[in-house]
Short mmCIF file of C-alpha atoms in Angstrom, two decimals:
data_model
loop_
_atom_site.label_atom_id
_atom_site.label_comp_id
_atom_site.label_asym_id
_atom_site.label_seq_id
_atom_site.Cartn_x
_atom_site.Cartn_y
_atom_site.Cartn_z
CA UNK H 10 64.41 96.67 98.31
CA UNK H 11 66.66 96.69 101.75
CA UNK H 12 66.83 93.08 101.20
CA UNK H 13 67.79 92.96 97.73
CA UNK H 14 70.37 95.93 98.56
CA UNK H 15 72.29 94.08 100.59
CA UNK H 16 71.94 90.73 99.25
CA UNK H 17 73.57 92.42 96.53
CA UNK H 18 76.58 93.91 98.93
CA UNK H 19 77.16 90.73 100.12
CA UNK H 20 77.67 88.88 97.07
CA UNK H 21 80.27 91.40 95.45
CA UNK H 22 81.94 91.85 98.58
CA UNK H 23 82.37 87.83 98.87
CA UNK H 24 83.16 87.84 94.66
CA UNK H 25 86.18 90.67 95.84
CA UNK H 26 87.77 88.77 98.12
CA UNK H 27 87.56 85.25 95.76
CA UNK H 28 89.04 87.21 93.40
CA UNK H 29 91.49 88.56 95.51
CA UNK H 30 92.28 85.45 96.42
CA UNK H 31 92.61 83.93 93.08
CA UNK H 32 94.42 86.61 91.79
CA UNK H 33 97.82 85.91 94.83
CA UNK H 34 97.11 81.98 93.96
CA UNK H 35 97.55 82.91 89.89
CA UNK H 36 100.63 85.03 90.55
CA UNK H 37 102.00 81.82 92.70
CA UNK H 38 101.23 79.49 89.86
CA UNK H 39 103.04 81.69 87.14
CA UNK H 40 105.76 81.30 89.41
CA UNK H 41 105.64 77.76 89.81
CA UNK H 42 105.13 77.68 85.82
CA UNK H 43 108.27 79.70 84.83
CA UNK H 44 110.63 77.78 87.17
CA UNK H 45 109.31 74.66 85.68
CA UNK H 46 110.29 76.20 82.23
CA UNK H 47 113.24 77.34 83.07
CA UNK H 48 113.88 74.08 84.00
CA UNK H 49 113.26 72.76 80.72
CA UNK H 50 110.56 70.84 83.25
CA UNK H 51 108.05 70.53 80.44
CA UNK H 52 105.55 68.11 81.59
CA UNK H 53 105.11 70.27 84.85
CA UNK H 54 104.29 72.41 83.13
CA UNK H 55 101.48 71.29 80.77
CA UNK H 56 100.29 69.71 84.42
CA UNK H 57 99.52 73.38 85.01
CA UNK H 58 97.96 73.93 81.78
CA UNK H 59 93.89 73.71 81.46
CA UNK H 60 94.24 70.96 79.06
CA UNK H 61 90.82 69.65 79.72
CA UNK H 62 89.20 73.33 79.15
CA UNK H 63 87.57 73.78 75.54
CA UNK H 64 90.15 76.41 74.62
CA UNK H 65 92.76 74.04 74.92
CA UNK H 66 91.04 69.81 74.25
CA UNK H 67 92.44 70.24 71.08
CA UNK H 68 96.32 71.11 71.86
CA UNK H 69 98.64 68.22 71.23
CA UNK H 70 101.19 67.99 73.94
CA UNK H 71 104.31 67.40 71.74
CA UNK H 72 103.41 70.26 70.09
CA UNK H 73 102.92 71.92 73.06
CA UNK H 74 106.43 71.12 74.36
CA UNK H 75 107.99 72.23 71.04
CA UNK H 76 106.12 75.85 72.11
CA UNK H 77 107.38 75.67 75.39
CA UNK H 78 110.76 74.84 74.40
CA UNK H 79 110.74 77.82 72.20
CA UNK H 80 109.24 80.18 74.85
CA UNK H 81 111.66 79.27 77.11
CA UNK H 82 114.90 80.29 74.99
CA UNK H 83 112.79 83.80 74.35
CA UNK H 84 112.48 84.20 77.93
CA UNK H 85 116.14 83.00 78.54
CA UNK H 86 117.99 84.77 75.63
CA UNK H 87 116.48 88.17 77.13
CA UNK H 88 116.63 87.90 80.65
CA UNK H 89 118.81 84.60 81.89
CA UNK H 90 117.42 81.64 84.02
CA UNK H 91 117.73 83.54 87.74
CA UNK H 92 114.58 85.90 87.63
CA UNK H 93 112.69 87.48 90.54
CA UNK H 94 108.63 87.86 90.18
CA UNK H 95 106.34 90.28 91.79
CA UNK H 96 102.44 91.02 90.63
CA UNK H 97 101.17 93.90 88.71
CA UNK H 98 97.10 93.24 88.25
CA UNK H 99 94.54 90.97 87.23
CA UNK H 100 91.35 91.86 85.71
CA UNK H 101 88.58 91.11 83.93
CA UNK H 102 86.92 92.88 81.04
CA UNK H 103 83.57 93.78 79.96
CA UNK H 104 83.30 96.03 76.73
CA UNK H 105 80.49 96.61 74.11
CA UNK H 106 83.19 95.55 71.89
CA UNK H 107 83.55 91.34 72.07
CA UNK H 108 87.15 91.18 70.85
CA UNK H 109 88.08 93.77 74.03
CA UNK H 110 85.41 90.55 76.54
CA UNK H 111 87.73 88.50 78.93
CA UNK H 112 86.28 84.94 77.91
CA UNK H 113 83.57 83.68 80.30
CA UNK H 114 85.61 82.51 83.79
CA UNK H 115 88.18 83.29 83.20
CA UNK H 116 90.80 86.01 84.59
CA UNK H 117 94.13 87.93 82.76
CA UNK H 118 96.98 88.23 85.58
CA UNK H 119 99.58 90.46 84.92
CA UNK H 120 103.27 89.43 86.81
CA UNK H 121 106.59 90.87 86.49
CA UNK H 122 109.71 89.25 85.90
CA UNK H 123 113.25 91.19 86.22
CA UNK H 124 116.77 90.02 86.42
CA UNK H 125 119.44 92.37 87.81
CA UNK H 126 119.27 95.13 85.24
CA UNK H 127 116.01 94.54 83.32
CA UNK H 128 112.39 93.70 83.56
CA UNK H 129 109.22 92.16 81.74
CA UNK H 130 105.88 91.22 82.06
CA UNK H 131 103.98 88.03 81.84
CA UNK H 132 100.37 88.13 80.52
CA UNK H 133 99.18 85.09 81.53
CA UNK H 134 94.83 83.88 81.12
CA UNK H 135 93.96 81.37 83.67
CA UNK H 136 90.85 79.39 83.96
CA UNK H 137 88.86 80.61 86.79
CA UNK H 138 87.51 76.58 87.38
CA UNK H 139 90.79 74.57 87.69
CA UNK H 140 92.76 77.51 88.15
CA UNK H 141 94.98 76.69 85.82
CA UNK H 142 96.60 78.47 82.89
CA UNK H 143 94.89 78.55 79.38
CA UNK H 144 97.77 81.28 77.58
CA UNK H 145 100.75 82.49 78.85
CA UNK H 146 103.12 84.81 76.99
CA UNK H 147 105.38 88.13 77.34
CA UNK H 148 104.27 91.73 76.78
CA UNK H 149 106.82 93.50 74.38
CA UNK H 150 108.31 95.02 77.07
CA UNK H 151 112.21 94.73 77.77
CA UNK H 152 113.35 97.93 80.13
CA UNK H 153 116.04 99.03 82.40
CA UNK H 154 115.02 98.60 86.25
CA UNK H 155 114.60 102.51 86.99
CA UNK H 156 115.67 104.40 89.93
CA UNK H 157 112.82 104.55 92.39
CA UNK H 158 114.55 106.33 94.78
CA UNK H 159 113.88 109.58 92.45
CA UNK H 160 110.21 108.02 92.29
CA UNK H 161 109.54 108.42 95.97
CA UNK H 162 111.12 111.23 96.30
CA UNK H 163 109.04 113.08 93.59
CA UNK H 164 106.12 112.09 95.43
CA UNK H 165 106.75 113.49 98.68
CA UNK H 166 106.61 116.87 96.37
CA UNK H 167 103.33 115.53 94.84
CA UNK H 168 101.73 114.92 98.59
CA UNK H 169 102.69 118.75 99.31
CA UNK H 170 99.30 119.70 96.72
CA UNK H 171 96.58 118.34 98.71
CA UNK H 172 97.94 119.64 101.76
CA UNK H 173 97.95 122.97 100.52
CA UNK H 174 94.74 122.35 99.05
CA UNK H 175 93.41 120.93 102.07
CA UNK H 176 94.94 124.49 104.34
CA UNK H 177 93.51 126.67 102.04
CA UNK H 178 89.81 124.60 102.38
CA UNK H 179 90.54 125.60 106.07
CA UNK H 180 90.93 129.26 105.41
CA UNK H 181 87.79 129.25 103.22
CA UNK H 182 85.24 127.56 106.24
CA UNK H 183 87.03 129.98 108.92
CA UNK H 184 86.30 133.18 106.30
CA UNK H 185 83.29 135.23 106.04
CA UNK H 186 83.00 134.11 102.34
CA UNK H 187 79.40 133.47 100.89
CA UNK H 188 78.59 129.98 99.10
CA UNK H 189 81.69 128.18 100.44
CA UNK H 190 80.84 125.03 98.92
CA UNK H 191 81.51 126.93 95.24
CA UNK H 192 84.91 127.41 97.12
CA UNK H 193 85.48 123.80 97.69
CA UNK H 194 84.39 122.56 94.48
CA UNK H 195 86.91 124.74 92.61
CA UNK H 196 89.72 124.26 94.94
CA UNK H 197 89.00 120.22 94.77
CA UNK H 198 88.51 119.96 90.79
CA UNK H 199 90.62 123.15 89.16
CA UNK H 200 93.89 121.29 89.43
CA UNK H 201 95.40 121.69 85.84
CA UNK H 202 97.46 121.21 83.96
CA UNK H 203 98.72 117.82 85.24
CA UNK H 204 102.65 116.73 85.52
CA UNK H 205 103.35 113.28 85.60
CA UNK H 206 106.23 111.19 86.52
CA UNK H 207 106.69 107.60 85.85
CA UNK H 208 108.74 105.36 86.96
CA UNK H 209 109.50 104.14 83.54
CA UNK H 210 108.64 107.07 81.58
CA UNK H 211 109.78 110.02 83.11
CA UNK H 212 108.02 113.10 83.14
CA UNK H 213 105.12 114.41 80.85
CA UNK H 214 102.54 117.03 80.77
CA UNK H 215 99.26 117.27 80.21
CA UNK H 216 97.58 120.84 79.48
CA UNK H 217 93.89 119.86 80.07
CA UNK H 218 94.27 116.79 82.96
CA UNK H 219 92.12 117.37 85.98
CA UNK H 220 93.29 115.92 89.02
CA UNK H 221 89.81 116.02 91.57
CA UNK H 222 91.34 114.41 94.35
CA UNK H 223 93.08 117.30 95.76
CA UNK H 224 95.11 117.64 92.91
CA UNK H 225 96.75 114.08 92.83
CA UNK H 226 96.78 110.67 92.15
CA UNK H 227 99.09 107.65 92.40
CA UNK H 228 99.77 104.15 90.68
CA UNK H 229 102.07 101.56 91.34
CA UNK H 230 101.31 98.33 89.84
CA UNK H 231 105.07 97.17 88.88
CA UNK H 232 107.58 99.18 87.20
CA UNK H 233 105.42 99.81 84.22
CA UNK H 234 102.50 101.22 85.19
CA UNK H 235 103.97 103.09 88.36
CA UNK H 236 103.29 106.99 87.93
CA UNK H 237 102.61 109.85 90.60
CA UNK H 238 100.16 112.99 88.84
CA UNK H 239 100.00 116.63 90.68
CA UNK H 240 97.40 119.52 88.83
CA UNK H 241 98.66 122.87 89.58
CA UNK H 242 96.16 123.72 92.38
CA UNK H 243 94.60 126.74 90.33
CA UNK H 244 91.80 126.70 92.31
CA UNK H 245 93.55 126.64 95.94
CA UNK H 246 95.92 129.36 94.58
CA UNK H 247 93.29 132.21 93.54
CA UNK H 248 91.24 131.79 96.77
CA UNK H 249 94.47 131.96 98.76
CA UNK H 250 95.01 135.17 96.95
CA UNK H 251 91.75 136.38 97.20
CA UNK H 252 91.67 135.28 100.94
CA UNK H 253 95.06 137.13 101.45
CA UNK H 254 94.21 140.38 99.96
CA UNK H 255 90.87 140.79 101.17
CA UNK H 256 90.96 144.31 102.22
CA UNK H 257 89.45 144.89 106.18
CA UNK H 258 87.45 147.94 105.38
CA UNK H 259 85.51 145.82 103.00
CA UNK H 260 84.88 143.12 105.16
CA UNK H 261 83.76 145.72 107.65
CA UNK H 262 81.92 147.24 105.18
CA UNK H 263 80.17 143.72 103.77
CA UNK H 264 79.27 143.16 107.60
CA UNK H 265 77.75 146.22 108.16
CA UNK H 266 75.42 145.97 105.28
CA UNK H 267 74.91 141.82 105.91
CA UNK H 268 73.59 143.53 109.19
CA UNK H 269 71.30 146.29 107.72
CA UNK H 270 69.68 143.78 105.53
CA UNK H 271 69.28 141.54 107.94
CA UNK H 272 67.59 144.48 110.77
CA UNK H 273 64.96 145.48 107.25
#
């Protein structure tokens, strides 16, 4: 069982870092893909197409330049010809549902592309074999680059709840309070309602949102999907109170009676 254990670490820690790997080369392709567009550079770019991949043996090239052509003025009319790229993600999907499956080897990258005042996103599947691109085309997404100078700053106020959630931990293992780890469970999970900021978005709120890692969590996989979450630290809160308040004649009088019970 040992064996098989780590047989079984080793082969999805070396399938991480492939895909890790593939995932920067994909991102570097795109690239290499979109300048070729934008160069109206069209049989560069169906040399980066899978052509020889079943999803594609049937794809006449003409045609396929005609697309190209056509993707390119989409891509130009919204955003111009000078654009600047940076990954988001890539994944792969398993679901119960088969429309939701990632075809077999292959991998979705997600890049973005932004121009002085605005930004998109390239959805691009590449074949995991070749490594090179079966579909490429933009998510409906046109936006305003936001301000993430207000982003960062909002999170320094986010990073403020597990450090009080972590002090008040502190004050619970230094007290005289029975069945601390009760104390630590609801100071860890009761953080709720949740307020979240996006970079994109703004702010929203969500009344029943648990944050259980000490009350936050963070994202920042381009513009899009970059968000910072706090939960009001309920928990932390009403054992700081109770902490606070805790009256000395009752803790004199809890020890007393912790030591008569303990003398019977």
């Amino acid at each position: 069982m040992k064996k098989i254990l780590l047989l079984f670490l080793t082969l999805t820690i070396l399938s991480g870092c492939e895909f890790i790997s593939n995932t920067f080369e994909y991102k570097d392709k795109t690239e290499e893909f979109v300048e070729a567009l934008l160069q109206e550079n069209y049989d560069r770019c169906i040399e980066l197409f899978a052509m020889e991949h079943e999803m594609a043996r049937n794809t006449n090239p003409d045609s396929l330049k005609v697309g190209l052509g056509n993707f390119r003025n989409l891509v130009v009319d919204n955003f111009g010809s000078e654009l600047d790229y940076s990954l988001m993600k890539s994944e792969k999907t398993w679901s119960t549902n088969e429309e939701n499956n990632t075809p077999p080897n292959t991998t979705v990258v997600l890049v973005q592309f932004s121009n002085e005042t605005n930004f998109g996103v390239f959805k691009v599947l590449f074949d995991d074999q070749t490594k090179k691109i079966l579909n490429i085309n933009t998510l409906d997404v046109k936006e305003p680059i936001p301000n993430m100078t207000l982003f960062w700053l909002f999170g320094l106020i986010v990073i403020c709840v597990p450090i009080f959630n972590i002090y008040v931990i502190r004050l619970i293992k230094k007290s005289d309070l029975k069945k601390k780890w009760l104390k630590y469970i609801a100071v860890v999970f009761f953080n709720v309602p949740a307020i979240t900021y996006s970079a994109v978005g703004g702010f929203s709120f969500s009344l029943l949102s648990f944050q259980i890692l000490l009350g936050m969590s963070f994202n920042y996989m381009g513009y899009l999907n970059s968000a910072w979450t706090f939960g009001i630290p309920l928990g932390g809160l009403y054992w700081l109170w109770k902490i606070k308040t805790k009256k000395p004649d009752e803790e004199l009088e809890k020890t007393e009676a912790d030591e008569f019970e303990e003398e019977k």
